[in-house]
Amino acid sequence: MYRLMFQLHGSAMPRAFKMAFPSALAALVLVSLAHDVQDAREAIGMYSTKTTMIWGSLTFPLLTLLSFRTSIAWGRFWDGNGLLHAMRGEWFDSASCLATFSYPAKQDKPELVTAFRHTLIRLMSICHGSALDELKLCETEDYEVLDVSGLDEETVRILTECKRLGFNRVEVVLHMIQILVIDAQQHGIISIPPPILSRVYQTLSR
């Protein structure tokens, strides 16, 4: 937790320090000069009791606002964290189901089943890595994927030029996976009833 709070990239601490440091310095100066300006404060009618009331009236809304904003930020963080894990789990479930659906054809078409599974896993790896790439805070962050060289050159070229052409790479990869599943169904690699297979499409589309 402390490592995440005080790191330079992705932490709110540096920005908060820039905003809080001048106020803290001004407060320190006023406290150090409290005895020197005692007579001046009494001359304008600011006695200790009034100072306490003013301090309390200013502190209460500040603490209320700070606690509210902190709770909202904390809730948004955990919502995003939960959605990220849900995305990973649903994509893993989809890939696992599709690999399982190809099991009946493994004896008759072993080469086609192996090629389908390898292509599916590579595309799912690229899909997950591309999704994480959109959330990164620093451009130097990279995410490893499984054997991109195993895909054909045309697919690699399309995935490489997605950002330059203004397309979302995750959506493109999901479209490729859907085409891959339809092609596998037409070639008899997947022979599962449509109502069961449609659940995979529903999981991928969420």
PDB file of C-alpha atoms in Angstrom:
ATOM      1  CA  MET A   1       0.000   0.000   0.000  1.00  0.00           C
ATOM      2  CA  TYR A   2       2.749   2.484   0.918  1.00  0.00           C
ATOM      3  CA  ARG A   3       4.625   1.589  -2.243  1.00  0.00           C
ATOM      4  CA  LEU A   4       1.578   2.442  -4.351  1.00  0.00           C
ATOM      5  CA  MET A   5       0.928   5.681  -2.461  1.00  0.00           C
ATOM      6  CA  PHE A   6       4.416   7.126  -2.779  1.00  0.00           C
ATOM      7  CA  GLN A   7       5.355   5.973  -6.275  1.00  0.00           C
ATOM      8  CA  LEU A   8       5.776   8.731  -8.871  1.00  0.00           C
ATOM      9  CA  HIS A   9       3.563   7.214 -11.571  1.00  0.00           C
ATOM     10  CA  GLY A  10      -0.094   6.654 -10.778  1.00  0.00           C
ATOM     11  CA  SER A  11       0.011   8.123  -7.261  1.00  0.00           C
ATOM     12  CA  ALA A  12      -1.908  11.151  -6.020  1.00  0.00           C
ATOM     13  CA  MET A  13       0.682  11.933  -3.360  1.00  0.00           C
ATOM     14  CA  PRO A  14       2.972  14.176  -5.495  1.00  0.00           C
ATOM     15  CA  ARG A  15       0.053  16.355  -6.630  1.00  0.00           C
ATOM     16  CA  ALA A  16      -1.382  16.463  -3.127  1.00  0.00           C
ATOM     17  CA  PHE A  17       2.016  17.472  -1.752  1.00  0.00           C
ATOM     18  CA  LYS A  18       2.278  20.375  -4.198  1.00  0.00           C
ATOM     19  CA  MET A  19      -1.103  21.695  -3.088  1.00  0.00           C
ATOM     20  CA  ALA A  20      -0.706  21.022   0.646  1.00  0.00           C
ATOM     21  CA  PHE A  21       2.877  22.221   1.134  1.00  0.00           C
ATOM     22  CA  PRO A  22       2.193  25.998   0.738  1.00  0.00           C
ATOM     23  CA  SER A  23      -0.738  25.790   3.174  1.00  0.00           C
ATOM     24  CA  ALA A  24       1.292  23.800   5.677  1.00  0.00           C
ATOM     25  CA  LEU A  25       4.159  26.286   5.399  1.00  0.00           C
ATOM     26  CA  ALA A  26       1.814  29.229   5.936  1.00  0.00           C
ATOM     27  CA  ALA A  27       0.269  27.497   8.964  1.00  0.00           C
ATOM     28  CA  LEU A  28       3.724  26.840  10.399  1.00  0.00           C
ATOM     29  CA  VAL A  29       4.656  30.503  10.026  1.00  0.00           C
ATOM     30  CA  LEU A  30       1.451  31.652  11.695  1.00  0.00           C
ATOM     31  CA  VAL A  31       1.939  29.250  14.611  1.00  0.00           C
ATOM     32  CA  SER A  32       5.531  30.379  15.091  1.00  0.00           C
ATOM     33  CA  LEU A  33       4.393  34.018  15.103  1.00  0.00           C
ATOM     34  CA  ALA A  34       1.385  33.390  17.343  1.00  0.00           C
ATOM     35  CA  HIS A  35       2.879  35.192  20.341  1.00  0.00           C
ATOM     36  CA  ASP A  36       4.157  38.094  18.228  1.00  0.00           C
ATOM     37  CA  VAL A  37       0.739  38.844  16.718  1.00  0.00           C
ATOM     38  CA  GLN A  38      -1.170  38.315  20.002  1.00  0.00           C
ATOM     39  CA  ASP A  39      -1.606  42.031  20.565  1.00  0.00           C
ATOM     40  CA  ALA A  40      -2.642  42.624  16.954  1.00  0.00           C
ATOM     41  CA  ARG A  41      -5.352  39.954  17.162  1.00  0.00           C
ATOM     42  CA  GLU A  42      -6.737  41.362  20.395  1.00  0.00           C
ATOM     43  CA  ALA A  43      -6.756  44.840  18.881  1.00  0.00           C
ATOM     44  CA  ILE A  44      -9.105  43.719  16.088  1.00  0.00           C
ATOM     45  CA  GLY A  45     -11.295  41.707  18.468  1.00  0.00           C
ATOM     46  CA  MET A  46     -10.081  38.160  17.700  1.00  0.00           C
ATOM     47  CA  TYR A  47      -9.887  36.592  21.139  1.00  0.00           C
ATOM     48  CA  SER A  48      -9.024  32.957  21.775  1.00  0.00           C
ATOM     49  CA  THR A  49     -12.655  31.872  22.095  1.00  0.00           C
ATOM     50  CA  LYS A  50     -13.576  33.421  18.775  1.00  0.00           C
ATOM     51  CA  THR A  51     -10.508  31.889  17.153  1.00  0.00           C
ATOM     52  CA  THR A  52     -11.592  28.442  18.321  1.00  0.00           C
ATOM     53  CA  MET A  53     -15.074  28.938  16.897  1.00  0.00           C
ATOM     54  CA  ILE A  54     -13.711  30.116  13.550  1.00  0.00           C
ATOM     55  CA  TRP A  55     -11.284  27.219  13.414  1.00  0.00           C
ATOM     56  CA  GLY A  56     -14.043  24.717  14.174  1.00  0.00           C
ATOM     57  CA  SER A  57     -16.425  26.193  11.587  1.00  0.00           C
ATOM     58  CA  LEU A  58     -13.741  25.954   8.916  1.00  0.00           C
ATOM     59  CA  THR A  59     -12.447  22.526   9.876  1.00  0.00           C
ATOM     60  CA  PHE A  60     -15.774  20.688   9.983  1.00  0.00           C
ATOM     61  CA  PRO A  61     -16.845  21.264   6.329  1.00  0.00           C
ATOM     62  CA  LEU A  62     -13.272  20.631   5.190  1.00  0.00           C
ATOM     63  CA  LEU A  63     -13.128  17.262   6.947  1.00  0.00           C
ATOM     64  CA  THR A  64     -16.619  16.377   5.679  1.00  0.00           C
ATOM     65  CA  LEU A  65     -15.654  17.151   2.099  1.00  0.00           C
ATOM     66  CA  LEU A  66     -12.353  15.283   2.443  1.00  0.00           C
ATOM     67  CA  SER A  67     -13.986  12.150   3.850  1.00  0.00           C
ATOM     68  CA  PHE A  68     -16.703  12.217   1.169  1.00  0.00           C
ATOM     69  CA  ARG A  69     -14.239  12.562  -1.695  1.00  0.00           C
ATOM     70  CA  THR A  70     -12.000   9.868  -0.221  1.00  0.00           C
ATOM     71  CA  SER A  71     -14.881   7.408   0.107  1.00  0.00           C
ATOM     72  CA  ILE A  72     -15.972   8.082  -3.475  1.00  0.00           C
ATOM     73  CA  ALA A  73     -12.430   7.597  -4.802  1.00  0.00           C
ATOM     74  CA  TRP A  74     -11.989   4.417  -2.756  1.00  0.00           C
ATOM     75  CA  GLY A  75     -15.276   3.025  -4.069  1.00  0.00           C
ATOM     76  CA  ARG A  76     -14.368   3.809  -7.673  1.00  0.00           C
ATOM     77  CA  PHE A  77     -10.999   2.136  -7.250  1.00  0.00           C
ATOM     78  CA  TRP A  78     -12.520  -1.105  -5.996  1.00  0.00           C
ATOM     79  CA  ASP A  79     -15.237  -1.001  -8.658  1.00  0.00           C
ATOM     80  CA  GLY A  80     -12.587  -0.760 -11.359  1.00  0.00           C
ATOM     81  CA  ASN A  81     -10.504  -3.454  -9.705  1.00  0.00           C
ATOM     82  CA  GLY A  82     -13.518  -5.758  -9.538  1.00  0.00           C
ATOM     83  CA  LEU A  83     -14.424  -5.135 -13.179  1.00  0.00           C
ATOM     84  CA  LEU A  84     -10.843  -5.868 -14.221  1.00  0.00           C
ATOM     85  CA  HIS A  85     -10.865  -9.235 -12.476  1.00  0.00           C
ATOM     86  CA  ALA A  86     -14.346  -9.989 -13.830  1.00  0.00           C
ATOM     87  CA  MET A  87     -13.118  -9.279 -17.369  1.00  0.00           C
ATOM     88  CA  ARG A  88     -10.186 -11.639 -16.915  1.00  0.00           C
ATOM     89  CA  GLY A  89     -12.418 -14.342 -15.471  1.00  0.00           C
ATOM     90  CA  GLU A  90     -15.027 -14.122 -18.234  1.00  0.00           C
ATOM     91  CA  TRP A  91     -12.420 -14.205 -21.003  1.00  0.00           C
ATOM     92  CA  PHE A  92     -10.684 -17.149 -19.361  1.00  0.00           C
ATOM     93  CA  ASP A  93     -14.030 -18.947 -19.101  1.00  0.00           C
ATOM     94  CA  SER A  94     -14.741 -18.280 -22.787  1.00  0.00           C
ATOM     95  CA  ALA A  95     -11.347 -19.598 -23.894  1.00  0.00           C
ATOM     96  CA  SER A  96     -11.688 -22.654 -21.677  1.00  0.00           C
ATOM     97  CA  CYS A  97     -15.158 -23.449 -23.028  1.00  0.00           C
ATOM     98  CA  LEU A  98     -14.089 -23.084 -26.657  1.00  0.00           C
ATOM     99  CA  ALA A  99     -11.071 -25.324 -26.121  1.00  0.00           C
ATOM    100  CA  THR A 100     -13.327 -27.892 -24.466  1.00  0.00           C
ATOM    101  CA  PHE A 101     -15.892 -27.730 -27.272  1.00  0.00           C
ATOM    102  CA  SER A 102     -13.192 -28.805 -29.742  1.00  0.00           C
ATOM    103  CA  TYR A 103     -12.388 -31.970 -27.782  1.00  0.00           C
ATOM    104  CA  PRO A 104     -14.830 -34.314 -29.674  1.00  0.00           C
ATOM    105  CA  ALA A 105     -13.082 -33.527 -32.996  1.00  0.00           C
ATOM    106  CA  LYS A 106      -9.585 -34.140 -31.635  1.00  0.00           C
ATOM    107  CA  GLN A 107      -9.446 -37.779 -32.783  1.00  0.00           C
ATOM    108  CA  ASP A 108     -10.651 -37.153 -36.360  1.00  0.00           C
ATOM    109  CA  LYS A 109      -9.001 -33.751 -36.954  1.00  0.00           C
ATOM    110  CA  PRO A 110      -6.075 -33.435 -34.547  1.00  0.00           C
ATOM    111  CA  GLU A 111      -4.117 -30.907 -36.622  1.00  0.00           C
ATOM    112  CA  LEU A 112      -7.105 -28.608 -37.137  1.00  0.00           C
ATOM    113  CA  VAL A 113      -8.019 -28.781 -33.453  1.00  0.00           C
ATOM    114  CA  THR A 114      -4.448 -27.963 -32.408  1.00  0.00           C
ATOM    115  CA  ALA A 115      -4.269 -25.024 -34.822  1.00  0.00           C
ATOM    116  CA  PHE A 116      -7.642 -23.734 -33.571  1.00  0.00           C
ATOM    117  CA  ARG A 117      -6.634 -23.948 -29.915  1.00  0.00           C
ATOM    118  CA  HIS A 118      -3.251 -22.307 -30.462  1.00  0.00           C
ATOM    119  CA  THR A 119      -4.777 -19.463 -32.469  1.00  0.00           C
ATOM    120  CA  LEU A 120      -7.541 -18.997 -29.899  1.00  0.00           C
ATOM    121  CA  ILE A 121      -5.137 -18.787 -26.960  1.00  0.00           C
ATOM    122  CA  ARG A 122      -2.853 -16.361 -28.799  1.00  0.00           C
ATOM    123  CA  LEU A 123      -5.768 -14.068 -29.656  1.00  0.00           C
ATOM    124  CA  MET A 124      -7.132 -14.184 -26.109  1.00  0.00           C
ATOM    125  CA  SER A 125      -3.683 -13.323 -24.770  1.00  0.00           C
ATOM    126  CA  ILE A 126      -3.440 -10.354 -27.139  1.00  0.00           C
ATOM    127  CA  CYS A 127      -6.960  -9.274 -26.194  1.00  0.00           C
ATOM    128  CA  HIS A 128      -6.178  -9.252 -22.481  1.00  0.00           C
ATOM    129  CA  GLY A 129      -2.824  -7.554 -23.001  1.00  0.00           C
ATOM    130  CA  SER A 130      -4.420  -4.886 -25.210  1.00  0.00           C
ATOM    131  CA  ALA A 131      -7.079  -4.207 -22.579  1.00  0.00           C
ATOM    132  CA  LEU A 132      -4.407  -3.707 -19.927  1.00  0.00           C
ATOM    133  CA  ASP A 133      -2.443  -1.537 -22.361  1.00  0.00           C
ATOM    134  CA  GLU A 134      -5.346   0.912 -22.527  1.00  0.00           C
ATOM    135  CA  LEU A 135      -5.299   1.286 -18.738  1.00  0.00           C
ATOM    136  CA  LYS A 136      -1.583   1.892 -18.311  1.00  0.00           C
ATOM    137  CA  LEU A 137      -0.385   5.191 -16.895  1.00  0.00           C
ATOM    138  CA  CYS A 138       3.125   5.212 -18.361  1.00  0.00           C
ATOM    139  CA  GLU A 139       3.932   4.676 -22.021  1.00  0.00           C
ATOM    140  CA  THR A 140       6.999   2.638 -21.094  1.00  0.00           C
ATOM    141  CA  GLU A 141       4.864  -0.131 -19.561  1.00  0.00           C
ATOM    142  CA  ASP A 142       4.606  -3.261 -21.689  1.00  0.00           C
ATOM    143  CA  TYR A 143       2.565  -6.436 -21.329  1.00  0.00           C
ATOM    144  CA  GLU A 144       3.750  -9.832 -22.503  1.00  0.00           C
ATOM    145  CA  VAL A 145       1.558 -11.942 -24.766  1.00  0.00           C
ATOM    146  CA  LEU A 146       1.826 -15.534 -25.948  1.00  0.00           C
ATOM    147  CA  ASP A 147       3.787 -16.104 -29.169  1.00  0.00           C
ATOM    148  CA  VAL A 148       2.505 -13.445 -31.563  1.00  0.00           C
ATOM    149  CA  SER A 149       4.790 -14.903 -34.223  1.00  0.00           C
ATOM    150  CA  GLY A 150       2.470 -17.915 -34.370  1.00  0.00           C
ATOM    151  CA  LEU A 151      -0.187 -15.799 -36.107  1.00  0.00           C
ATOM    152  CA  ASP A 152      -0.158 -15.138 -39.826  1.00  0.00           C
ATOM    153  CA  GLU A 153       1.417 -11.954 -41.177  1.00  0.00           C
ATOM    154  CA  GLU A 154      -1.876 -10.369 -42.213  1.00  0.00           C
ATOM    155  CA  THR A 155      -3.311 -10.705 -38.703  1.00  0.00           C
ATOM    156  CA  VAL A 156      -0.166  -9.269 -37.131  1.00  0.00           C
ATOM    157  CA  ARG A 157      -0.227  -6.354 -39.576  1.00  0.00           C
ATOM    158  CA  ILE A 158      -3.858  -5.556 -38.783  1.00  0.00           C
ATOM    159  CA  LEU A 159      -3.218  -5.660 -35.044  1.00  0.00           C
ATOM    160  CA  THR A 160      -0.123  -3.491 -35.389  1.00  0.00           C
ATOM    161  CA  GLU A 161      -1.911  -0.779 -37.391  1.00  0.00           C
ATOM    162  CA  CYS A 162      -5.065  -0.644 -35.259  1.00  0.00           C
ATOM    163  CA  LYS A 163      -4.055   2.442 -33.290  1.00  0.00           C
ATOM    164  CA  ARG A 164      -2.729   4.253 -36.344  1.00  0.00           C
ATOM    165  CA  LEU A 165      -6.031   3.681 -38.156  1.00  0.00           C
ATOM    166  CA  GLY A 166      -8.090   4.715 -35.134  1.00  0.00           C
ATOM    167  CA  PHE A 167      -9.531   1.301 -34.245  1.00  0.00           C
ATOM    168  CA  ASN A 168      -9.807  -0.211 -30.796  1.00  0.00           C
ATOM    169  CA  ARG A 169      -7.498  -3.227 -30.730  1.00  0.00           C
ATOM    170  CA  VAL A 170      -9.585  -5.089 -28.147  1.00  0.00           C
ATOM    171  CA  GLU A 171     -12.688  -4.863 -30.326  1.00  0.00           C
ATOM    172  CA  VAL A 172     -10.722  -5.989 -33.367  1.00  0.00           C
ATOM    173  CA  VAL A 173      -9.330  -9.026 -31.524  1.00  0.00           C
ATOM    174  CA  LEU A 174     -12.787  -9.951 -30.214  1.00  0.00           C
ATOM    175  CA  HIS A 175     -14.082  -9.787 -33.780  1.00  0.00           C
ATOM    176  CA  MET A 176     -11.260 -12.081 -34.915  1.00  0.00           C
ATOM    177  CA  ILE A 177     -12.135 -14.562 -32.168  1.00  0.00           C
ATOM    178  CA  GLN A 178     -15.767 -14.603 -33.275  1.00  0.00           C
ATOM    179  CA  ILE A 179     -14.731 -15.238 -36.884  1.00  0.00           C
ATOM    180  CA  LEU A 180     -12.380 -17.994 -35.681  1.00  0.00           C
ATOM    181  CA  VAL A 181     -15.222 -19.709 -33.816  1.00  0.00           C
ATOM    182  CA  ILE A 182     -17.574 -19.529 -36.808  1.00  0.00           C
ATOM    183  CA  ASP A 183     -14.872 -20.931 -39.081  1.00  0.00           C
ATOM    184  CA  ALA A 184     -14.224 -23.768 -36.611  1.00  0.00           C
ATOM    185  CA  GLN A 185     -17.918 -24.552 -36.500  1.00  0.00           C
ATOM    186  CA  GLN A 186     -18.167 -24.710 -40.297  1.00  0.00           C
ATOM    187  CA  HIS A 187     -15.183 -27.070 -40.524  1.00  0.00           C
ATOM    188  CA  GLY A 188     -16.536 -29.386 -37.844  1.00  0.00           C
ATOM    189  CA  ILE A 189     -13.931 -28.499 -35.235  1.00  0.00           C
ATOM    190  CA  ILE A 190     -16.698 -27.336 -32.903  1.00  0.00           C
ATOM    191  CA  SER A 191     -19.911 -29.358 -32.983  1.00  0.00           C
ATOM    192  CA  ILE A 192     -21.852 -27.912 -30.092  1.00  0.00           C
ATOM    193  CA  PRO A 193     -25.562 -26.984 -30.116  1.00  0.00           C
ATOM    194  CA  PRO A 194     -26.053 -23.268 -30.900  1.00  0.00           C
ATOM    195  CA  PRO A 195     -27.759 -22.418 -27.577  1.00  0.00           C
ATOM    196  CA  ILE A 196     -24.659 -23.604 -25.694  1.00  0.00           C
ATOM    197  CA  LEU A 197     -22.216 -21.948 -28.087  1.00  0.00           C
ATOM    198  CA  SER A 198     -24.128 -18.669 -27.888  1.00  0.00           C
ATOM    199  CA  ARG A 199     -23.197 -18.407 -24.203  1.00  0.00           C
ATOM    200  CA  VAL A 200     -19.591 -17.901 -25.229  1.00  0.00           C
ATOM    201  CA  TYR A 201     -20.600 -14.988 -27.466  1.00  0.00           C
ATOM    202  CA  GLN A 202     -22.602 -13.492 -24.600  1.00  0.00           C
ATOM    203  CA  THR A 203     -19.607 -13.741 -22.299  1.00  0.00           C
ATOM    204  CA  LEU A 204     -17.279 -12.165 -24.861  1.00  0.00           C
ATOM    205  CA  SER A 205     -19.678  -9.311 -25.574  1.00  0.00           C
ATOM    206  CA  ARG A 206     -19.937  -8.172 -21.931  1.00  0.00           C
TER     207      ARG A 206
END
